[in-house]
XYZ file of C-alpha atoms in Angstrom:
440
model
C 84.554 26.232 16.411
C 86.044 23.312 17.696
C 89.316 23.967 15.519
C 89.266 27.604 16.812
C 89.434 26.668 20.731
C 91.349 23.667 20.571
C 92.622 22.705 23.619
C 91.662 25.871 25.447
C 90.145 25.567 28.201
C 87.408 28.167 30.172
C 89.507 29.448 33.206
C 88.568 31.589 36.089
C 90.097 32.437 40.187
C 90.313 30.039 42.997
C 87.041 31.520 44.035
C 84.054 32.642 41.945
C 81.636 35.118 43.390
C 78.522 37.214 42.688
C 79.550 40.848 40.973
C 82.742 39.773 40.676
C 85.686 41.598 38.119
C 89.098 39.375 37.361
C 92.056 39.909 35.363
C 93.732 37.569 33.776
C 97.232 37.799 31.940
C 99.419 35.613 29.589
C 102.945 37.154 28.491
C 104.817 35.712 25.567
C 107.498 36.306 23.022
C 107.408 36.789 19.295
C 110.225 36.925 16.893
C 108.923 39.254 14.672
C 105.067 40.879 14.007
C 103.031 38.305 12.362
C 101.108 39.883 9.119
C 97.830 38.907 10.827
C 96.753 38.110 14.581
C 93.075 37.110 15.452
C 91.834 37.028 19.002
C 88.869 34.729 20.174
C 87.029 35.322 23.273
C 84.170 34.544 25.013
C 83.081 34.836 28.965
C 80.329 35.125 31.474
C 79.662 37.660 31.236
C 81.569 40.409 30.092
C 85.236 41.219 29.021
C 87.730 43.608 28.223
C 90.949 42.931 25.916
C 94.263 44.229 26.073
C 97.030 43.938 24.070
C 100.402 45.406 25.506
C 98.055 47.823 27.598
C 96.396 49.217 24.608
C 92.434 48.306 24.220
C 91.471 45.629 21.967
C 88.161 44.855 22.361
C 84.951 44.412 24.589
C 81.607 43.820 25.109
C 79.951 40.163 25.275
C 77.321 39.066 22.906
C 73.807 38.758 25.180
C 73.599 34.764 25.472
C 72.625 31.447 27.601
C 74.831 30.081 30.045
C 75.441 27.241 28.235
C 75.155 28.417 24.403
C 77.578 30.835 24.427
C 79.139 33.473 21.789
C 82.453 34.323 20.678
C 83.990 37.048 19.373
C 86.467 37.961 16.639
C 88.893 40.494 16.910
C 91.633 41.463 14.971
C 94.787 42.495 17.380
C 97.713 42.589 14.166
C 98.321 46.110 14.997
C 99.020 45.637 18.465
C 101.808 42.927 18.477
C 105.487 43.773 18.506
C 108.471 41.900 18.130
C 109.354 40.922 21.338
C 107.965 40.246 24.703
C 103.808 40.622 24.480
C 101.456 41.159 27.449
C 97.538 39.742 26.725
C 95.171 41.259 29.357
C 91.417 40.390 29.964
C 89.775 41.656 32.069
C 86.257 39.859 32.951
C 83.074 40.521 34.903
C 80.464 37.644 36.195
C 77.494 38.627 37.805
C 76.746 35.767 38.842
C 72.696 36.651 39.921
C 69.839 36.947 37.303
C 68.653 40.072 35.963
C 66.282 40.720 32.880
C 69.172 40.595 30.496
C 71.360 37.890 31.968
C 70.665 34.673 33.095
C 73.371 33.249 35.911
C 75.916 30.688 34.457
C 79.347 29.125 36.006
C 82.183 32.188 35.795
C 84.178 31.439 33.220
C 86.876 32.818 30.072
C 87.975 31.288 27.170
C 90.435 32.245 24.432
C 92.627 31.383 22.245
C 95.417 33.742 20.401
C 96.316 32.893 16.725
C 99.381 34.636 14.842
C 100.176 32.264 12.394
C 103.756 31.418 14.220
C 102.154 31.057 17.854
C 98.968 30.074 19.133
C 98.221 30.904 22.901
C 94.992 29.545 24.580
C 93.188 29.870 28.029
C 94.525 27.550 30.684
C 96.050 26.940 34.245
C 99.048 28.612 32.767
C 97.656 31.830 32.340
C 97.739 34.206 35.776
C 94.100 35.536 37.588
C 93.199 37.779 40.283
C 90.387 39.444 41.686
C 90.427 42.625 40.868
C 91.424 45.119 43.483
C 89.479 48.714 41.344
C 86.323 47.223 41.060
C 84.589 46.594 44.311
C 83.017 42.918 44.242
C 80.424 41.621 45.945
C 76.718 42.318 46.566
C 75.795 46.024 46.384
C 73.321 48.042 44.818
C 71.550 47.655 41.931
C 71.241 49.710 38.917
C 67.477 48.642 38.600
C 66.220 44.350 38.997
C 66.372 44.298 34.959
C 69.913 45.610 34.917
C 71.415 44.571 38.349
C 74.365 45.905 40.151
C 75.656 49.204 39.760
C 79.867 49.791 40.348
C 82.290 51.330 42.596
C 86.358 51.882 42.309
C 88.583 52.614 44.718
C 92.225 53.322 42.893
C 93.487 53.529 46.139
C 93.517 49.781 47.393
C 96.621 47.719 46.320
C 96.833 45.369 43.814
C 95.891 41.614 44.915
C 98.638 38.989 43.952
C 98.522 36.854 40.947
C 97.974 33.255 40.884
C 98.019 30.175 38.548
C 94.014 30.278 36.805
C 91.717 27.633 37.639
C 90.438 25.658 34.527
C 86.266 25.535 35.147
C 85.111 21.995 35.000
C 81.325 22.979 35.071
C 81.832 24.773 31.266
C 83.427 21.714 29.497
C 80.487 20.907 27.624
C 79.213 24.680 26.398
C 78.296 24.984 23.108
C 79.817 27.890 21.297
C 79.015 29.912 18.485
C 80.254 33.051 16.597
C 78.486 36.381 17.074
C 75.510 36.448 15.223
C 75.490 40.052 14.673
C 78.031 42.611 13.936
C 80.018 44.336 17.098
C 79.413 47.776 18.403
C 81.566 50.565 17.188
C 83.302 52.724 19.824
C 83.360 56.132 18.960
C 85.205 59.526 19.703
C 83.786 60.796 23.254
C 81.133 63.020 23.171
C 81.239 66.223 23.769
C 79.859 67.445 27.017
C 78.839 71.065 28.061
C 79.187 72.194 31.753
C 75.545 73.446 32.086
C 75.880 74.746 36.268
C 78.423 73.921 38.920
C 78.352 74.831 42.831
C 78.602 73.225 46.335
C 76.915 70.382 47.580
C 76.098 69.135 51.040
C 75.856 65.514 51.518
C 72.631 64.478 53.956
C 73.026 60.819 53.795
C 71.045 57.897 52.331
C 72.209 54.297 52.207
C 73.391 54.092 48.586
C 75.640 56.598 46.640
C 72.167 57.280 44.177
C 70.153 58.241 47.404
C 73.444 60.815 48.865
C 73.611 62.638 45.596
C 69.521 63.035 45.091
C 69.074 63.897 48.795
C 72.050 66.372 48.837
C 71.720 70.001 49.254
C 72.752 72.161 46.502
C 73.960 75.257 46.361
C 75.393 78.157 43.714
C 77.908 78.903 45.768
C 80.707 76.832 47.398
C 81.533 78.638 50.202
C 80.944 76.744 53.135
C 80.354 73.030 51.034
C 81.993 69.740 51.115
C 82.844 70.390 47.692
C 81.674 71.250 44.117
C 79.067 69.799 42.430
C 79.123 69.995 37.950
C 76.263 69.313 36.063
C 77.225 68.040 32.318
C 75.109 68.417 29.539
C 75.679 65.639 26.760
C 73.225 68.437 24.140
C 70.733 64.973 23.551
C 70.115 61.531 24.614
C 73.510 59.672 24.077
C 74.499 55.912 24.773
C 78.058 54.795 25.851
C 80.391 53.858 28.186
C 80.604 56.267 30.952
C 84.616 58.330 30.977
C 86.520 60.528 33.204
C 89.197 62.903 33.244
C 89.989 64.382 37.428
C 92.980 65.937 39.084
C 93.215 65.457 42.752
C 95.888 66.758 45.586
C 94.791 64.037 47.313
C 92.868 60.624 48.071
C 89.429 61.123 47.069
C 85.938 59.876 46.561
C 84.062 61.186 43.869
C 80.146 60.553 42.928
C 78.881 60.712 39.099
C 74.900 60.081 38.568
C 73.482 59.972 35.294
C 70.072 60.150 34.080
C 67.538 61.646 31.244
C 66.342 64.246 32.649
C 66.557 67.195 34.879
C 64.355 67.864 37.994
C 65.990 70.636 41.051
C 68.883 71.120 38.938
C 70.091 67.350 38.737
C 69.155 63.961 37.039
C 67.054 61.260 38.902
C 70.117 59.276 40.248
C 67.544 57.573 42.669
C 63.958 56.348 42.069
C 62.479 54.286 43.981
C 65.064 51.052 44.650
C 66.987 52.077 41.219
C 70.274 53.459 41.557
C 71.930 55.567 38.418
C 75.095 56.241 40.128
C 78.514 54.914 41.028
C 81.130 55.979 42.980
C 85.276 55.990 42.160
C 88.345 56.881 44.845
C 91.134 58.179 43.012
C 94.775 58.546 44.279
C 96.615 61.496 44.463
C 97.362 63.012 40.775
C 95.737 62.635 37.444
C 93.016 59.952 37.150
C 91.821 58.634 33.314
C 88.639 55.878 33.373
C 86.684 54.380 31.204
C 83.854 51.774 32.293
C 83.839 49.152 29.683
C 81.450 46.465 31.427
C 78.074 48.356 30.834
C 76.684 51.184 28.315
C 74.805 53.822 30.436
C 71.920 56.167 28.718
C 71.224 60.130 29.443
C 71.580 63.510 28.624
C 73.061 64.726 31.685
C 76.008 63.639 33.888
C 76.476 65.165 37.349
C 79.739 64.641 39.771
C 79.974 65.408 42.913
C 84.302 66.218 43.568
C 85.534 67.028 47.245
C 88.047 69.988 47.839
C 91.063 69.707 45.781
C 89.746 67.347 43.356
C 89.591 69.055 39.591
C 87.396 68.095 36.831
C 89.230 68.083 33.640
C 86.272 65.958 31.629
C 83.469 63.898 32.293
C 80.939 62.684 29.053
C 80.426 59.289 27.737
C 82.171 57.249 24.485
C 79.218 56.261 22.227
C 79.258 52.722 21.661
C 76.689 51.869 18.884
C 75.337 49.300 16.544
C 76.699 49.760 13.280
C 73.675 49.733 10.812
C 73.726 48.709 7.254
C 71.840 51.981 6.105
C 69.602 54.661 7.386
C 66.682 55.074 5.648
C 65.326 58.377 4.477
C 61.587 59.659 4.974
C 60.947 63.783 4.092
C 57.733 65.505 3.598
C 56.655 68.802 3.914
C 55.714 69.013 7.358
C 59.361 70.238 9.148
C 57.680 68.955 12.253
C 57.198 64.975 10.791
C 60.156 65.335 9.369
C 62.120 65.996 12.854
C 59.708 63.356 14.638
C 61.363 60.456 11.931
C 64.250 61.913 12.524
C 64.406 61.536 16.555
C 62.210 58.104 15.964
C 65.047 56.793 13.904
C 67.499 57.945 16.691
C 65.995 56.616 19.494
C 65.596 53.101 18.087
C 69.204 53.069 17.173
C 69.985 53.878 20.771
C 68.031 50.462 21.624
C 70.194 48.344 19.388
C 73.085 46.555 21.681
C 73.427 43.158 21.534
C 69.438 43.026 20.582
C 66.706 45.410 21.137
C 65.781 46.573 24.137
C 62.990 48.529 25.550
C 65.038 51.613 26.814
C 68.570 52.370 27.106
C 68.648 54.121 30.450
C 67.131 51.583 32.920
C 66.370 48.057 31.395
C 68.090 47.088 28.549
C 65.787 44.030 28.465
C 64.638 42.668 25.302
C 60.585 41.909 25.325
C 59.014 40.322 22.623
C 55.974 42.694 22.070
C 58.549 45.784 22.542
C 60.393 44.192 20.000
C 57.859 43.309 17.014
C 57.290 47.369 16.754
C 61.357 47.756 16.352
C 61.994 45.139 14.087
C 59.336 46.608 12.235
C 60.156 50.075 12.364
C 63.921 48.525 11.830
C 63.072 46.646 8.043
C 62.120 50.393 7.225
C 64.792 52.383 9.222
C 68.171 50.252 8.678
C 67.547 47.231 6.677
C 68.932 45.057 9.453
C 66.952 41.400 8.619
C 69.656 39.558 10.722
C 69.739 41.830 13.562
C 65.770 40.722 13.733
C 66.627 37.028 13.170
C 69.308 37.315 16.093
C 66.864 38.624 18.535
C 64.371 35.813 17.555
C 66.482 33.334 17.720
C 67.405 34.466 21.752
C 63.747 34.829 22.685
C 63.633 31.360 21.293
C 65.700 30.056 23.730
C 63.942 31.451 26.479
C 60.975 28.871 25.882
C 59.854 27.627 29.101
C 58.564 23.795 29.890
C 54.929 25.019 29.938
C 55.611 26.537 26.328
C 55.189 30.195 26.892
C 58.277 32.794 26.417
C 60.240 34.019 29.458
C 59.484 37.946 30.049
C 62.813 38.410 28.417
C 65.694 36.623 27.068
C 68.300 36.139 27.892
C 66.901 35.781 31.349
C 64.389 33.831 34.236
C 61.743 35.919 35.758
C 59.137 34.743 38.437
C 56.607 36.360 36.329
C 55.947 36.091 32.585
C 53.846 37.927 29.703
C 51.475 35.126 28.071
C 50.829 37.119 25.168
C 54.594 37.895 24.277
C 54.114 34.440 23.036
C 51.904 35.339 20.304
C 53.693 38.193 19.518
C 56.896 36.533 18.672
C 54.900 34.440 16.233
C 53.634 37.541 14.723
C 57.343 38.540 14.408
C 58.498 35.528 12.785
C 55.202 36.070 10.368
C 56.817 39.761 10.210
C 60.447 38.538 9.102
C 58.753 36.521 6.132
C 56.801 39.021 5.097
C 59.203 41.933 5.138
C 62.925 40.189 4.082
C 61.799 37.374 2.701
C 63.302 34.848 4.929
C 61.492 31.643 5.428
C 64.212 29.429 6.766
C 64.837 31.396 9.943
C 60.461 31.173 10.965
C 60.863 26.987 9.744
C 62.956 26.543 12.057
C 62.059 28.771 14.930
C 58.316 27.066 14.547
C-alpha cells in the first residue's frame, strides 16, 4: 500500500461541506500508450473516474473513516498518445446514516503507466460541483440519507488549486476486500400508462409527485406524466434519455410497487425521488453515486420536454456460481428461483437488508444471507468481508453498532450474539477458522 500511494496525498476544495459533489482534474501528456495503466482510488465517500471523458470506474467500498479501501482499476484502454484528461468526480456526505459513518472529505490517487506516475496533490484542480445541488436537503430515508437534485442549467464554478487534507494523513488503507460490481447493459423498461399531471404542492419533490393529480388525459395539465415498468425488481443506477425546447425541471420517483397508478415516492419522512433541470436540447444522465431499487419508474416532464428513455443500469455483485435446486413442485422451484434473486439484489458492498430503502447491513439480517449465500453462490469471502465490517463497529461497552459501517443512538443487543453465531456459521460451512480466530 504504502508503495502504491507514495507521495500522494488525500486532496479536497477550499471548503468541505455536508452533501457535497467535487470534481477534480489532472491533465498530462504521454508519448505513446503504455501496454498497461492501473488507477488507484479511494474517497469519502464515493467517486466517479474518467479517463478522457469516457467512464472508468465507480463506486466506493462501504468502510470506516479512518480504515479506508482502495480500488483497482485498469484504465490501459483509455490512454492515448498525447495530451490525457483524469476526471473524478467525488461525493462526501459528510452526516451519518446507517451505512456511512461521517469522516474528513477527502480523495486519493495515484496513476501508474509504467513511463508516468501521477498522484493526488495541490497540483491537481477542484471545484464544487455546479449539477449536483449541495447542501442539506431531503433525505432518501435516515438509513440512506440525502436524496439528489441537478440543475444543468447553472454555470460551471471556476477551478482552483486542491487543498491537500491534513486530518487524513494517518488513514490506514487497504485493498477491496471483495470483488467490484459489474455494470451492465440498461434495462429495458416498458411504458406501462402516461397522461397529465397537476402539481398540488408538498415541501419535497417525493411529497409533489405523490400528492399530484393524475389524469389520462393531458389536456388542460402542466405536463405529462410516464409510468415505466422495469418487468421485475431491478437494482442500478438510475439513467435518462429527454429532449426539451426549453429550460426544464423534470421529477422521476421510483419505488416497488404500485398504489393509484404510481410508486410510493413519499412515505412518511422518506423521499424516493429526485429532481433534474435540463437545458434546452438533448439531455443523457446517469447517477453514479447511489444504486436505487424498484420495479417502476415514474417522471413527471413539463410541456415541450420529450422522453426518449428512462430505466436503470444494473450494477451487481458478480458471484462465483449460482447454485441449482429443482424438484417437482413448479411452484418451489420458482420460489428458489426469486429467493436466489432477491438475495443477489442485497449484495453491494455487503449485505443489506433491502435494496430499495436501507441498504444497511444488520447482523441478524445477515446470518440468514450468508447462510442462504454458502448454498446459493459459494461466496465464503463475501461473508468474511461483511464480518470483518460489523467487527469494526464494536462499541466501548462491547456490543455491535445497529449497523456497520455506521453510529446509531440506538443499538440491537442481540445482533451481538448473532454475529458470533455467524462466525460459528463461516467455520462450519467453508471451513475457515482463521477469519473467526481472529475476529474472537
Amino acid at each position: 500500500m504504502r508503495q502504491i500511494f507514495q507521495n500522494a496525498q488525500w486532496i479536497w476544495t477550499a471548503k468541505a461541506g455536508v452533501n457535497q459533489y467535487v470534481e477534480f482534474r489532472r491533465d498530462f501528456f504521454l508519448e505513446e500508450v503504455p501496454a498497461q495503466a492501473r488507477l488507484f482510488i479511494s474517497a469519502d465517500n464515493e467517486y466517479v473516474a474518467y479517463l478522457n471523458g469516457v467512464f472508468a470506474g465507480c463506486d466506493q467500498y462501504d468502510d470506516f473513516p479512518m480504515h479506508k479501501s482502495y480500488d483497482e482499476i485498469d484504465v490501459s484502454h483509455l490512454l492515448r498518445a498525447g495530451e490525457n484528461r483524469l476526471e473524478i468526480h467525488a461525493y462526501h456526505q459528510g452526516e451519518g446514516s446507517f451505512q456511512y459513518l461521517p469522516g474528513p472529505a477527502g480523495l486519493i490517487f495515484a496513476l501508474e503507466t509504467g513511463s508516468l506516475r501521477l498522484v493526488s496533490g495541490p497540483d491537481a484542480l477542484a471545484r464544487e460541483s455546479a449539477l449536483y445541488t449541495c447542501g442539506p436537503m431531503e433525505k432518501v430515508s435516515g438509513q440512506l440519507g440525502f436524496t439528489f437534485h441537478c440543475d444543468a442549467t447553472r454555470p460551471e464554478n471556476p477551478w482552483a488549486a486542491a487543498r491537500v487534507v491534513d486530518a487524513r494523513t494517518d488513514t490506514a488503507l487497504y485493498p477491496r476486500p471483495v470483488k467490484r460490481l459489474e455494470i451492465g447493459a440498461p434495462v429495458k423498461s416498458v411504458l406501462h400508462a402516461t397522461g397529465g399531471y397537476l402539481l398540488r404542492g408538498g415541501d419535497t419533490v417525493a411529497m409533489e409527485m405523490q400528492r399530484a393529480f393524475l389524469s389520462p388525459a393531458a389536456e388542460g395539465a402542466e405536463g405529462a406524466y410516464f409510468l415505466f415498468d422495469l418487468g421485475r425488481e431491478e437494482v442500478g443506477l438510475p439513467t435518462f434519455r429527454v429532449s426539451s425546447a426549453e429550460e426544464a425541471t423534470l421529477r422521476f420517483g421510483y419505488g416497488e410497487h404500485l398504489e393509484d397508478l404510481r410508486p410510493r415516492t413519499w412515505v412518511g419522512s422518506r423521499n424516493f425521488a429526485f429532481s433534474y433541470r435540463v437545458a434546452p436540447g438533448e439531455t443523457e444522465f446517469t447517477h453514479y453515486f447511489r444504486r436505487i431499487a424498484g420495479r417502476y419508474l415514474m417522471v413527471f416532464a413539463p410541456r415541450g420536454v420529450q422522453v426518449l428513455s428512462c430505466t436503470v443500469v444494473p450494477m451487481t455483485y458478480p458471484v462465483s456460481r449460482r447454485g441449482s435446486f429443482r424438484c417437482g413442485d413448479s411452484l418451489m422451484n420458482r420460489i428458489f428461483d426469486i429467493s436466489r434473486r432477491t438475495l443477489e439484489n442485497c449484495m453491494h458492498e455487503h449485505y443489506e437488508d433491502c435494496p430499495w430503502r436501507e441498504q444497511a447491513l444488520y447482523a441478524m439480517d445477515s446470518r440468514n444471507q450468508t447462510l442462504c449465500g454458502y448454498y446459493a453462490f459459494g461466496e465464503h469471502d463475501f461473508a468474511a468481508a461483511c464480518l470483518r465490517l460489523m467487527a469494526e463497529g464494536q462499541r466501548p461497552d462491547g456490543l455491535l453498532e445497529i449497523c456497520a459501517p455506521a453510529q446509531a443512538a440506538i443499538t440491537i443487543p442481540s445482533f451481538g450474539l448473532g454475529w458470533i453465531f455467524c462466525l460459528r456459521d463461516l467455520a462450519l460451512y467453508t471451513g475457515d477458522l482463521e477469519t473467526p480466530r481472529e475476529m474472537m
